[in-house]
Amino acid sequence: MLWESSNVINKIRQTLDTQSKNKITESSKQKERDNLVTWYNKQLRELEEKNSNVNDISNQIGELRVLINEIRSTSQTSDVTEVPVASGFFTSNKNVLGLTISLLFILTFGVIALNSNEQTLEITHTEPYNANSTSNIQAWEEVPEDEVKLTLLQDVWPPENTISSKDALQYVGTSQIICGLISQVSPFSKGVYLNFDKPYPDSTFNSIIWDSDLDYVMNGSSDYITYENKPVCVSGDVTIYNGRAQVILNDPTQFKVF
């Protein structure tokens, strides 16, 4: 498995178990922690050379969360001393508990790159939109599901209460209805990109339909190839990829061509 979560967890458990039973000296404890840091850094380097799976990552982060809760429970009954960590990659003052939390931080907010020469996906921590921007941005409001359905039933262009694809980046982290002109339909190895306003890499917003959802979202039709230069609205959670806002489509109710 890409993250080798069982190895990570077993490595941490082994270190804690050995130290808790006083089987090694304080100097050996420090060496063991340093070895753990070195080993984990090696895993991170190997990770950069492999493909990733979002579900695997989510499951493994969950396992590490459970482990951290166990460590917290045991640490309440034992003395914790300040321990310097040899590697500059981590900073901890709460023994291996701090190191483990650091590992989870890296798993949660790290950047996962897919090895591909095509237009690729990158999962990143979503930063809040710059509050100091000079743009006149109104307070964000999520769009209720009923309103989404009613809006996508409208035949006027653009529908009321929608966001222009050119402004979508301002609404990252919320659920919205985004409307604009599809400039390019770009199939790739894992699905299809709908690039809005300009072709990739100059598009301002894009939607992704995974291969596994393509027939369902398009009702078994391959007409999406003809959607270039057509006005389209999509609805869903606005995320960010490579500096662009995006919405992942996995249901036909999220999509309408005008």
Coordinates of C-alpha atoms in Angstrom, one line a residue:
M1 CA 0.0 0.0 0.0
L2 CA 1.3 3.5 -0.9
W3 CA 1.4 4.9 2.6
E4 CA 2.3 1.6 4.2
S5 CA 0.3 2.8 7.2
S6 CA 0.6 -0.5 9.1
N7 CA 4.4 -0.2 8.9
V8 CA 4.2 3.4 10.2
I9 CA 1.9 2.5 13.0
N10 CA 3.9 -0.6 14.0
K11 CA 7.1 1.4 14.0
I12 CA 5.6 4.0 16.4
R13 CA 4.0 1.4 18.6
Q14 CA 7.3 -0.5 18.8
T15 CA 9.2 2.6 19.8
L16 CA 6.6 3.5 22.5
D17 CA 6.4 0.0 23.9
T18 CA 10.1 -0.4 24.2
Q19 CA 10.5 2.9 25.9
S20 CA 7.6 2.4 28.3
K21 CA 9.1 -0.9 29.5
N22 CA 12.4 0.8 30.3
K23 CA 14.3 -1.7 28.2
I24 CA 16.8 0.8 26.8
T25 CA 18.8 3.7 28.2
E26 CA 17.9 7.3 27.7
S27 CA 20.6 7.6 25.1
S28 CA 19.2 4.6 23.3
K29 CA 15.7 6.1 23.4
Q30 CA 17.0 9.2 21.7
K31 CA 18.7 7.1 19.0
E32 CA 15.5 5.1 18.5
R33 CA 13.5 8.3 18.0
D34 CA 16.1 9.6 15.6
N35 CA 15.9 6.4 13.6
L36 CA 12.1 6.7 13.5
V37 CA 12.4 10.2 12.0
T38 CA 15.0 9.0 9.4
W39 CA 12.8 6.0 8.5
Y40 CA 9.7 8.2 8.1
N41 CA 11.5 10.8 6.0
K42 CA 12.5 7.9 3.7
Q43 CA 8.8 6.9 3.4
L44 CA 8.0 10.5 2.4
R45 CA 10.6 10.5 -0.3
E46 CA 9.4 7.2 -1.7
L47 CA 5.8 8.6 -1.6
E48 CA 6.8 11.4 -4.0
E49 CA 7.7 8.8 -6.7
K50 CA 4.4 6.8 -6.5
N51 CA 0.8 7.4 -7.5
S52 CA -1.8 8.0 -4.8
N53 CA -5.3 7.0 -3.9
V54 CA -7.5 9.5 -2.0
N55 CA -9.5 6.7 -0.2
D56 CA -6.3 5.0 1.0
I57 CA -5.0 8.3 2.4
S58 CA -8.3 9.0 4.2
N59 CA -8.3 5.5 5.8
Q60 CA -4.7 5.7 6.9
I61 CA -5.1 9.2 8.4
G62 CA -8.0 7.7 10.4
E63 CA -5.8 4.9 11.6
L64 CA -3.1 7.4 12.8
R65 CA -5.8 9.4 14.5
V66 CA -6.8 6.4 16.5
L67 CA -3.2 5.7 17.4
I68 CA -2.7 9.3 18.6
N69 CA -5.7 9.0 20.9
E70 CA -4.2 5.9 22.4
I71 CA -0.9 7.6 22.9
R72 CA -2.7 10.6 24.6
S73 CA -4.5 8.3 27.0
T74 CA -1.3 6.6 28.1
S75 CA 0.7 9.8 28.3
Q76 CA -1.6 11.2 31.0
T77 CA -0.3 8.5 33.4
S78 CA 3.4 9.0 32.7
D79 CA 5.9 11.8 33.0
V80 CA 6.8 13.5 29.7
T81 CA 10.1 15.1 29.3
E82 CA 11.3 17.5 26.7
V83 CA 13.2 15.6 24.0
P84 CA 15.2 17.2 21.2
V85 CA 14.5 15.7 17.8
A86 CA 17.7 15.3 15.6
S87 CA 16.0 16.0 12.3
G88 CA 15.0 19.5 11.4
F89 CA 12.0 18.2 9.7
F90 CA 10.1 17.8 13.0
T91 CA 10.1 19.9 16.2
S92 CA 8.7 18.3 19.3
N93 CA 8.7 19.0 23.0
K94 CA 6.3 16.3 24.1
N95 CA 8.3 13.1 23.5
V96 CA 7.1 10.7 20.8
L97 CA 3.5 12.1 21.1
G98 CA 4.7 15.3 19.5
L99 CA 6.5 13.4 16.8
T100 CA 3.4 11.3 16.0
I101 CA 1.2 14.4 15.8
S102 CA 3.8 15.9 13.4
L103 CA 3.5 12.8 11.2
L104 CA -0.3 13.2 11.1
F105 CA 0.1 16.9 10.2
I106 CA 2.3 15.9 7.3
L107 CA -0.1 13.3 6.1
T108 CA -3.0 15.7 6.3
F109 CA -1.5 18.8 4.7
G110 CA 1.2 17.2 2.5
V111 CA 1.1 17.6 -1.3
I112 CA 0.5 14.4 -3.3
A113 CA 1.7 14.5 -6.9
L114 CA 0.7 11.9 -9.5
N115 CA 3.4 10.8 -12.0
S116 CA 1.9 11.6 -15.3
N117 CA 2.7 13.8 -18.3
E118 CA -1.0 14.6 -18.8
Q119 CA -3.0 17.3 -17.0
T120 CA -2.8 15.8 -13.4
L121 CA -4.4 16.2 -10.1
E122 CA -2.8 17.6 -7.0
I123 CA -4.4 17.4 -3.6
T124 CA -3.4 20.4 -1.4
H125 CA -4.5 22.0 1.8
T126 CA -7.1 24.6 1.0
E127 CA -6.1 28.0 2.2
P128 CA -8.8 30.6 3.0
Y129 CA -9.2 33.3 0.3
N130 CA -7.0 36.3 0.9
A131 CA -9.0 38.6 3.1
N132 CA -6.8 41.6 2.1
S133 CA -7.7 41.3 -1.6
T134 CA -8.8 44.6 -3.1
S135 CA -11.7 42.8 -4.8
N136 CA -15.1 43.6 -3.6
I137 CA -16.2 40.2 -2.2
Q138 CA -19.5 39.7 -0.5
A139 CA -19.8 37.3 2.5
W140 CA -19.8 33.7 1.4
E141 CA -23.1 31.8 1.7
E142 CA -23.6 28.1 0.9
V143 CA -26.3 27.4 -1.6
P144 CA -29.1 25.1 -0.2
E145 CA -29.7 21.9 -2.1
D146 CA -33.3 22.9 -3.0
E147 CA -32.1 26.2 -4.5
V148 CA -29.5 24.3 -6.5
K149 CA -32.2 22.1 -8.1
L150 CA -34.4 25.1 -8.9
T151 CA -31.6 27.1 -10.4
L152 CA -30.5 24.3 -12.7
L153 CA -34.1 24.0 -13.9
Q154 CA -34.0 27.6 -15.2
D155 CA -33.7 28.1 -19.0
V156 CA -32.3 31.7 -18.8
W157 CA -28.6 32.4 -19.1
P158 CA -27.0 33.0 -16.8
P159 CA -29.4 31.7 -14.1
E160 CA -30.1 33.9 -11.1
N161 CA -28.1 33.4 -7.9
T162 CA -25.1 31.8 -9.6
I163 CA -21.4 32.5 -9.6
S164 CA -19.4 33.2 -12.7
S165 CA -16.6 30.7 -13.5
K166 CA -14.2 33.7 -13.6
D167 CA -15.0 34.4 -9.9
A168 CA -15.1 30.8 -8.6
L169 CA -11.7 31.1 -6.9
Q170 CA -13.2 33.5 -4.4
Y171 CA -15.6 30.8 -3.2
V172 CA -13.2 27.9 -2.5
G173 CA -14.4 26.0 0.6
T174 CA -18.1 26.5 -0.1
S175 CA -20.8 24.8 -2.1
Q176 CA -21.9 26.9 -5.0
I177 CA -23.5 26.9 -8.5
I178 CA -20.8 27.9 -11.0
C179 CA -21.7 29.0 -14.6
G180 CA -19.6 29.7 -17.6
L181 CA -18.5 28.8 -21.1
I182 CA -16.7 25.5 -21.6
S183 CA -13.7 26.3 -23.7
Q184 CA -12.2 22.8 -23.8
V185 CA -13.2 19.2 -23.1
S186 CA -10.0 17.4 -22.2
P187 CA -10.2 13.6 -21.6
F188 CA -7.3 12.1 -19.6
S189 CA -6.3 8.7 -18.2
K190 CA -8.6 8.9 -15.2
G191 CA -11.6 10.9 -16.6
V192 CA -12.5 14.1 -18.3
Y193 CA -11.7 17.8 -17.6
L194 CA -14.2 20.5 -18.5
N195 CA -12.1 23.6 -18.8
F196 CA -14.0 26.9 -18.5
D197 CA -13.3 30.3 -20.3
K198 CA -9.9 29.3 -21.8
P199 CA -8.2 26.0 -22.7
Y200 CA -5.8 24.5 -20.3
P201 CA -3.4 25.8 -18.8
D202 CA -5.1 29.2 -19.0
S203 CA -8.6 28.0 -17.8
T204 CA -10.0 30.0 -14.8
F205 CA -12.1 27.1 -13.5
N206 CA -12.6 23.4 -14.3
S207 CA -14.8 20.5 -13.5
I208 CA -13.7 16.8 -13.3
I209 CA -15.7 13.7 -14.1
W210 CA -14.0 10.5 -13.1
D211 CA -14.2 7.5 -15.5
S212 CA -16.1 5.6 -12.9
D213 CA -18.8 8.3 -12.8
L214 CA -18.8 9.3 -16.5
D215 CA -21.7 7.1 -17.7
Y216 CA -23.8 8.0 -14.7
V217 CA -23.3 11.8 -14.8
M218 CA -23.8 11.9 -18.6
N219 CA -26.6 9.3 -18.6
G220 CA -24.6 6.9 -20.8
S221 CA -24.1 9.6 -23.5
S222 CA -20.8 10.6 -25.0
D223 CA -22.2 14.0 -26.0
Y224 CA -19.8 15.8 -23.6
I225 CA -17.3 15.9 -26.4
T226 CA -19.6 18.4 -28.1
Y227 CA -19.9 20.7 -25.1
E228 CA -17.1 23.0 -26.1
N229 CA -18.1 26.6 -26.5
K230 CA -21.4 25.9 -24.8
P231 CA -22.7 27.6 -21.6
V232 CA -22.8 25.2 -18.7
C233 CA -23.7 25.4 -15.0
V234 CA -22.2 22.9 -12.4
S235 CA -22.9 22.7 -8.7
G236 CA -20.9 21.3 -5.8
D237 CA -18.1 21.9 -3.3
V238 CA -15.6 24.4 -4.7
T239 CA -12.0 23.1 -4.1
I240 CA -8.7 24.3 -5.5
Y241 CA -6.1 22.6 -7.8
N242 CA -3.0 24.2 -9.2
G243 CA -4.3 27.7 -8.5
R244 CA -7.7 27.1 -10.1
A245 CA -11.1 26.5 -8.6
Q246 CA -12.7 23.2 -9.4
V247 CA -15.8 21.1 -8.8
I248 CA -15.9 17.3 -9.0
L249 CA -19.0 16.0 -10.7
N250 CA -20.4 12.6 -9.6
D251 CA -24.2 13.1 -10.1
P252 CA -26.2 14.2 -13.2
T253 CA -28.1 16.7 -11.0
Q254 CA -24.9 18.7 -10.7
F255 CA -24.6 19.5 -14.4
K256 CA -26.7 21.4 -17.0
V257 CA -25.9 22.6 -20.5
F258 CA -27.9 25.7 -21.7

